[in-house]
CSV table of C-alpha atoms in Angstrom, one decimal:
chain,number,residue,atom,x,y,z
A,3,MET,CA,5.1,-9.3,14.0
A,4,THR,CA,8.8,-8.6,13.3
A,5,THR,CA,9.9,-6.1,10.7
A,6,THR,CA,11.1,-8.8,8.5
A,7,THR,CA,7.7,-10.6,8.6
A,8,GLN,CA,5.9,-7.3,7.9
A,9,GLY,CA,8.1,-6.6,4.9
A,10,ALA,CA,7.4,-10.1,3.5
A,11,ALA,CA,3.7,-9.7,4.0
A,12,ARG,CA,3.7,-6.4,2.1
A,13,ARG,CA,5.6,-8.0,-0.7
A,14,ALA,CA,3.1,-10.8,-0.8
A,15,ILE,CA,0.2,-8.5,-1.4
A,16,PRO,CA,-0.1,-7.9,-5.2
A,17,SER,CA,-0.1,-4.3,-6.2
A,18,ARG,CA,-3.3,-3.1,-7.9
A,19,PRO,CA,-2.8,-1.7,-11.4
A,20,GLN,CA,-3.6,1.9,-11.7
A,21,ALA,CA,-6.7,2.7,-13.7
A,22,PRO,CA,-5.9,4.6,-16.9
A,23,LEU,CA,-6.8,8.3,-17.0
A,24,PRO,CA,-9.9,9.2,-19.0
A,25,SER,CA,-9.0,10.2,-22.6
A,26,THR,CA,-9.7,13.6,-24.1
A,27,LEU,CA,-12.5,12.1,-26.2
A,28,SER,CA,-14.2,10.4,-23.2
A,29,ASN,CA,-14.0,13.5,-21.2
A,30,GLY,CA,-15.3,15.5,-24.1
A,31,LEU,CA,-18.3,13.1,-24.5
A,32,ALA,CA,-19.0,13.4,-20.8
A,33,ARG,CA,-18.8,17.2,-21.0
A,34,GLY,CA,-21.1,17.1,-24.0
A,35,ALA,CA,-23.7,15.2,-22.0
A,36,ALA,CA,-23.5,17.7,-19.2
A,37,GLU,CA,-23.8,20.6,-21.6
A,38,LEU,CA,-27.0,19.1,-23.1
A,39,LYS,CA,-28.5,18.6,-19.7
A,40,MET,CA,-27.9,22.2,-18.6
A,41,PHE,CA,-29.1,23.5,-22.0
A,42,PHE,CA,-32.4,21.6,-22.0
A,43,ARG,CA,-33.1,22.5,-18.3
A,44,SER,CA,-33.3,26.2,-19.4
A,45,LYS,CA,-36.7,26.3,-21.2
A,46,GLU,CA,-36.3,29.9,-22.2
A,47,ALA,CA,-33.0,29.3,-23.9
A,48,VAL,CA,-34.3,26.2,-25.7
A,49,ILE,CA,-37.4,28.0,-27.0
A,50,PHE,CA,-35.5,31.1,-28.1
A,51,THR,CA,-32.7,29.1,-29.8
A,52,PHE,CA,-35.0,26.8,-31.8
A,53,SER,CA,-37.7,29.3,-32.6
A,54,PHE,CA,-35.9,32.5,-33.5
A,55,PRO,CA,-34.4,31.4,-36.9
A,56,ALA,CA,-37.8,30.0,-37.9
A,57,PHE,CA,-39.5,33.2,-36.8
A,58,VAL,CA,-37.1,35.3,-39.0
A,59,LEU,CA,-37.8,32.9,-41.8
A,60,LEU,CA,-41.6,33.4,-41.5
A,61,LEU,CA,-41.1,37.2,-41.5
A,62,LEU,CA,-38.7,37.4,-44.5
A,63,GLY,CA,-40.4,34.7,-46.5
A,64,SER,CA,-43.8,36.3,-46.1
A,65,ILE,CA,-42.5,39.8,-46.8
A,66,PHE,CA,-40.7,38.9,-50.0
A,67,ASP,CA,-43.0,36.2,-51.3
A,68,THR,CA,-44.4,37.4,-54.6
A,69,GLY,CA,-46.3,34.2,-55.3
A,70,GLU,CA,-44.2,33.5,-58.4
A,71,ASP,CA,-41.2,31.3,-59.0
A,72,MET,CA,-37.8,32.9,-60.0
A,73,PRO,CA,-36.2,32.0,-63.3
A,74,GLY,CA,-34.4,29.0,-61.7
A,75,GLY,CA,-37.6,27.4,-60.6
A,76,ALA,CA,-37.9,28.4,-56.9
A,77,SER,CA,-39.6,31.2,-55.1
A,78,MET,CA,-37.8,33.8,-53.0
A,79,SER,CA,-39.3,32.4,-49.8
A,80,GLN,CA,-37.9,29.0,-50.7
A,81,VAL,CA,-34.5,30.6,-51.2
A,82,PHE,CA,-34.8,32.1,-47.7
A,83,ALA,CA,-35.8,28.8,-46.3
A,84,ALA,CA,-32.6,27.1,-47.6
A,85,SER,CA,-30.3,30.0,-46.7
A,86,MET,CA,-31.7,30.5,-43.2
A,87,ILE,CA,-30.1,27.2,-42.0
A,88,ALA,CA,-26.8,29.0,-42.2
A,89,TYR,CA,-28.2,31.8,-39.9
A,90,GLY,CA,-29.5,29.2,-37.5
A,91,ILE,CA,-26.1,27.5,-37.1
A,92,LEU,CA,-24.3,30.8,-36.8
A,93,ASN,CA,-26.7,32.0,-34.2
A,94,THR,CA,-26.4,28.8,-32.1
A,95,ALA,CA,-22.7,28.0,-32.6
A,96,PHE,CA,-21.2,31.5,-32.7
A,97,THR,CA,-23.4,33.8,-30.6
A,98,SER,CA,-24.9,31.4,-28.1
A,99,VAL,CA,-21.7,29.6,-27.4
A,100,GLY,CA,-19.6,32.8,-27.2
A,101,VAL,CA,-22.1,34.4,-24.8
A,102,GLY,CA,-22.3,31.3,-22.7
A,103,ILE,CA,-18.6,30.9,-22.4
A,104,ALA,CA,-18.1,34.6,-21.5
A,105,ALA,CA,-20.7,34.2,-18.7
A,106,ASP,CA,-19.1,30.9,-17.5
A,107,ARG,CA,-15.7,32.7,-17.4
A,108,GLU,CA,-17.2,35.6,-15.4
A,109,ASP,CA,-19.0,33.6,-12.8
A,110,GLY,CA,-16.1,31.2,-12.2
A,111,THR,CA,-17.5,28.1,-13.8
A,112,LEU,CA,-14.5,27.7,-16.1
A,113,LYS,CA,-12.1,28.3,-13.2
A,114,ARG,CA,-13.8,25.4,-11.3
A,115,LEU,CA,-13.7,23.2,-14.4
A,116,ARG,CA,-9.9,23.8,-14.7
A,117,GLY,CA,-9.5,21.9,-11.5
A,118,THR,CA,-11.1,18.8,-13.0
A,119,PRO,CA,-9.7,16.3,-15.6
A,120,ILE,CA,-11.4,18.4,-18.3
A,121,THR,CA,-8.8,19.7,-20.7
A,122,ALA,CA,-9.5,22.6,-23.1
A,123,SER,CA,-9.8,20.2,-26.0
A,124,ALA,CA,-12.4,18.1,-24.1
A,125,TYR,CA,-14.3,21.3,-23.3
A,126,PHE,CA,-14.3,22.2,-27.0
A,127,ILE,CA,-15.7,18.7,-27.9
A,128,GLY,CA,-18.5,19.2,-25.3
A,129,LYS,CA,-19.5,22.5,-26.9
A,130,ILE,CA,-19.5,21.0,-30.4
A,131,ILE,CA,-21.7,18.1,-29.2
A,132,LEU,CA,-24.2,20.7,-27.7
A,133,VAL,CA,-24.3,22.7,-30.9
A,134,ALA,CA,-24.6,19.6,-33.1
A,135,VAL,CA,-27.7,18.4,-31.3
A,136,ALA,CA,-29.2,21.9,-31.1
A,137,THR,CA,-28.5,22.4,-34.8
A,138,LEU,CA,-30.3,19.1,-35.9
A,139,ALA,CA,-33.4,20.2,-34.0
A,140,GLU,CA,-33.2,23.7,-35.4
A,141,VAL,CA,-32.8,22.5,-39.0
A,142,ALA,CA,-35.7,20.1,-38.6
A,143,LEU,CA,-37.9,23.1,-37.5
A,144,LEU,CA,-36.7,25.3,-40.3
A,145,LEU,CA,-37.4,22.6,-42.9
A,146,ALA,CA,-40.8,22.0,-41.4
A,147,VAL,CA,-41.7,25.7,-41.7
A,148,GLY,CA,-40.2,25.8,-45.3
A,149,VAL,CA,-42.2,22.7,-46.4
A,150,VAL,CA,-45.5,23.6,-44.7
A,151,VAL,CA,-45.6,27.4,-45.2
A,152,PHE,CA,-43.5,28.0,-48.3
A,153,ASP,CA,-43.8,24.6,-50.2
A,154,LEU,CA,-40.1,23.9,-50.0
A,155,GLN,CA,-39.4,20.5,-51.8
A,156,LEU,CA,-37.2,18.1,-49.8
A,157,PRO,CA,-34.6,16.3,-52.0
A,158,THR,CA,-35.2,12.7,-53.0
A,159,ASP,CA,-31.6,12.1,-54.2
A,160,PRO,CA,-29.5,10.5,-51.4
A,161,ALA,CA,-26.5,12.4,-52.6
A,162,LYS,CA,-28.2,15.6,-51.7
A,163,TRP,CA,-28.7,14.4,-48.1
A,164,LEU,CA,-25.1,13.3,-48.0
A,165,THR,CA,-24.1,16.8,-49.1
A,166,LEU,CA,-26.3,18.3,-46.4
A,167,ALA,CA,-24.6,16.0,-43.8
A,168,TRP,CA,-21.0,17.1,-44.5
A,169,ILE,CA,-21.9,20.8,-44.9
A,170,LEU,CA,-23.7,20.6,-41.5
A,171,LEU,CA,-20.7,18.9,-39.9
A,172,LEU,CA,-18.1,21.4,-41.2
A,173,SER,CA,-20.4,24.3,-40.4
A,174,VAL,CA,-21.0,23.3,-36.8
A,175,VAL,CA,-17.3,22.6,-36.1
A,176,ALA,CA,-16.1,25.8,-37.7
A,177,CYS,CA,-18.7,28.1,-36.2
A,178,THR,CA,-18.4,26.6,-32.7
A,179,LEU,CA,-14.6,26.8,-32.6
A,180,VAL,CA,-14.7,30.4,-33.9
A,181,GLY,CA,-17.4,31.2,-31.3
A,182,ILE,CA,-15.3,29.8,-28.5
A,183,ALA,CA,-12.3,31.9,-29.6
A,184,ALA,CA,-14.5,35.0,-30.0
A,185,SER,CA,-15.8,34.7,-26.5
A,186,GLY,CA,-12.5,36.3,-25.4
A,187,LEU,CA,-13.4,39.5,-27.1
A,188,ALA,CA,-16.1,40.3,-24.5
A,189,LYS,CA,-14.7,41.7,-21.3
A,190,SER,CA,-17.8,40.4,-19.4
A,191,GLY,CA,-20.8,38.2,-19.9
A,192,LYS,CA,-23.0,41.2,-19.8
A,193,ASN,CA,-21.7,42.8,-23.0
A,194,ALA,CA,-20.9,39.5,-24.8
A,195,ALA,CA,-24.2,39.5,-26.8
A,196,THR,CA,-23.6,43.0,-28.0
A,197,VAL,CA,-20.1,42.3,-29.1
A,198,LEU,CA,-20.9,39.0,-30.9
A,199,ASN,CA,-24.2,40.0,-32.5
A,200,LEU,CA,-22.6,42.7,-34.6
A,201,PRO,CA,-20.5,40.4,-36.9
A,202,VAL,CA,-23.4,37.9,-37.0
A,203,ILE,CA,-25.9,40.5,-38.4
A,204,ALA,CA,-23.3,42.0,-40.8
A,205,LEU,CA,-22.4,38.5,-42.2
A,206,GLN,CA,-26.1,37.7,-42.8
A,207,PHE,CA,-26.6,40.7,-45.1
A,208,THR,CA,-23.3,40.5,-46.9
A,209,SER,CA,-23.3,36.7,-47.4
A,210,GLY,CA,-26.7,36.3,-49.2
A,211,VAL,CA,-28.7,35.0,-46.3
A,212,PHE,CA,-31.1,37.9,-45.6
A,213,VAL,CA,-30.6,39.5,-49.1
A,214,ALA,CA,-30.2,37.7,-52.4
A,215,ILE,CA,-26.4,37.5,-53.1
A,216,SER,CA,-27.0,38.5,-56.8
A,217,SER,CA,-28.2,42.0,-55.6
A,218,LEU,CA,-25.2,42.8,-53.5
A,219,PRO,CA,-22.3,45.0,-54.5
A,220,GLU,CA,-19.3,43.2,-55.9
A,221,ALA,CA,-16.9,44.5,-53.3
A,222,MET,CA,-19.2,43.3,-50.5
A,223,VAL,CA,-19.4,39.8,-52.1
A,224,LYS,CA,-15.6,39.6,-52.4
A,225,VAL,CA,-15.2,40.4,-48.7
A,226,ALA,CA,-17.9,37.9,-47.7
A,227,ALA,CA,-16.1,35.2,-49.6
A,228,PHE,CA,-13.4,35.1,-46.9
A,229,PHE,CA,-15.9,34.1,-44.3
A,230,PRO,CA,-17.8,30.8,-43.9
A,231,VAL,CA,-21.3,32.1,-43.8
A,232,ARG,CA,-21.5,32.8,-47.6
A,233,TRP,CA,-20.4,29.3,-48.4
A,234,MET,CA,-22.7,27.7,-45.8
A,235,GLY,CA,-25.7,29.4,-47.3
A,236,GLN,CA,-24.6,28.5,-50.9
A,237,GLY,CA,-24.1,24.9,-49.8
A,238,PHE,CA,-27.5,24.6,-48.2
A,239,ARG,CA,-29.2,26.2,-51.3
A,240,SER,CA,-27.5,23.5,-53.4
A,241,VAL,CA,-29.3,20.9,-51.4
A,242,PHE,CA,-32.8,22.2,-51.3
A,243,LEU,CA,-33.2,24.4,-54.4
A,244,PRO,CA,-33.5,23.2,-58.1
A,245,ASP,CA,-30.2,23.0,-60.0
A,246,GLY,CA,-31.4,25.9,-62.2
A,247,MET,CA,-31.0,28.2,-59.2
A,248,ALA,CA,-27.2,27.8,-59.3
A,249,ALA,CA,-27.2,30.4,-62.1
A,250,GLY,CA,-28.1,33.1,-59.5
A,251,GLU,CA,-24.9,32.4,-57.5
A,252,VAL,CA,-21.8,34.5,-57.9
A,253,ALA,CA,-19.9,31.9,-60.1
A,254,GLY,CA,-23.1,30.6,-61.8
A,255,SER,CA,-22.6,27.2,-60.0
A,256,TRP,CA,-22.9,25.7,-56.6
A,257,GLU,CA,-19.0,25.4,-56.2
A,258,LEU,CA,-19.3,22.5,-53.7
A,259,PRO,CA,-15.5,21.8,-53.8
A,260,VAL,CA,-14.9,25.4,-52.8
A,261,VAL,CA,-17.5,25.2,-50.1
A,262,ALA,CA,-15.8,22.1,-48.6
A,263,LEU,CA,-12.3,23.8,-48.9
A,264,VAL,CA,-13.4,27.1,-47.2
A,265,LEU,CA,-15.4,25.4,-44.4
A,266,GLY,CA,-12.5,22.9,-43.8
A,267,ALA,CA,-10.1,25.8,-43.6
A,268,TRP,CA,-12.2,27.6,-41.1
A,269,CYS,CA,-12.3,24.5,-38.9
A,270,VAL,CA,-8.5,24.6,-38.8
A,271,VAL,CA,-8.4,28.4,-38.3
A,272,GLY,CA,-11.0,28.1,-35.5
A,273,LEU,CA,-9.1,25.4,-33.7
A,274,VAL,CA,-5.8,27.4,-33.9
A,275,LEU,CA,-7.6,30.5,-32.6
A,276,CYS,CA,-9.1,28.5,-29.7
A,277,LEU,CA,-5.9,27.0,-28.6
A,278,ALA,CA,-4.1,30.3,-28.9
A,279,THR,CA,-6.7,32.5,-27.2
A,280,PHE,CA,-8.9,30.4,-24.9
A,281,ARG,CA,-8.5,31.2,-21.2
A,282,TRP,CA,-10.2,29.7,-18.1
A,283,THR,CA,-10.4,33.0,-16.1
A,284,GLU,CA,-11.0,36.6,-16.9
A,285,ARG,CA,-8.1,39.0,-17.7
A,286,LYS,CA,-6.8,40.8,-14.8
A,287,ALA,CA,-7.4,44.6,-15.0
A,288,GLY,CA,-4.3,46.8,-15.3
């Protein structure tokens, strides 16, 4: 075949259109599915993640249960049952995610992911999906313990469940993004749990989760107001406790618009911190 004939033959063959590259969202969804598979394959991690907040609730609720309702119409154990949802989210989204990323960075998992089409944003979406699924299961277990053991009353008003939905969404996104950013504070996966557990424990006591917020010093309450945990706990209490219990909050009301504002702001802050500090590999010494 002559050169002219070969050229004509090549021109006659229609060129195949190139397949579009996967979007960040589709990559994020795929990464989320992978994260869920890896998580549920680790039975120890699943049991500990789901059961630990419920175990703490059983301890605190039993210790401080006086058998009598407070002036607002709920017992102290029921207050703990509502507030403990905030601890469960923080434990899963901040601590577990931060420790997991630090370990992945140390063993080279993130470095290998960097060579794939997965972008940082898609990776963040995958982590948020993992935390969202884990949180739903965790909340279900906490509510079951609250209802069965401490006679917590589930709301019948659909508006209360809608409030729960948006508080859960904002809380999961904010705490996951901050947890991703905080993973960089740990120099290795071995000390990540130690580094990240300190702020978690401190925030539980200063934000009215482990201790009634009305009994905390004013200065401590003001500091806690800058962080999302206080507003998460207050929002969840607004869903599951009688309206009369709002009098025991700092402002004497549930302040749901402020809850939405603070949690939304932390979603933005968390994303900015992630984009500014996230790295695929460990820092080089020296």
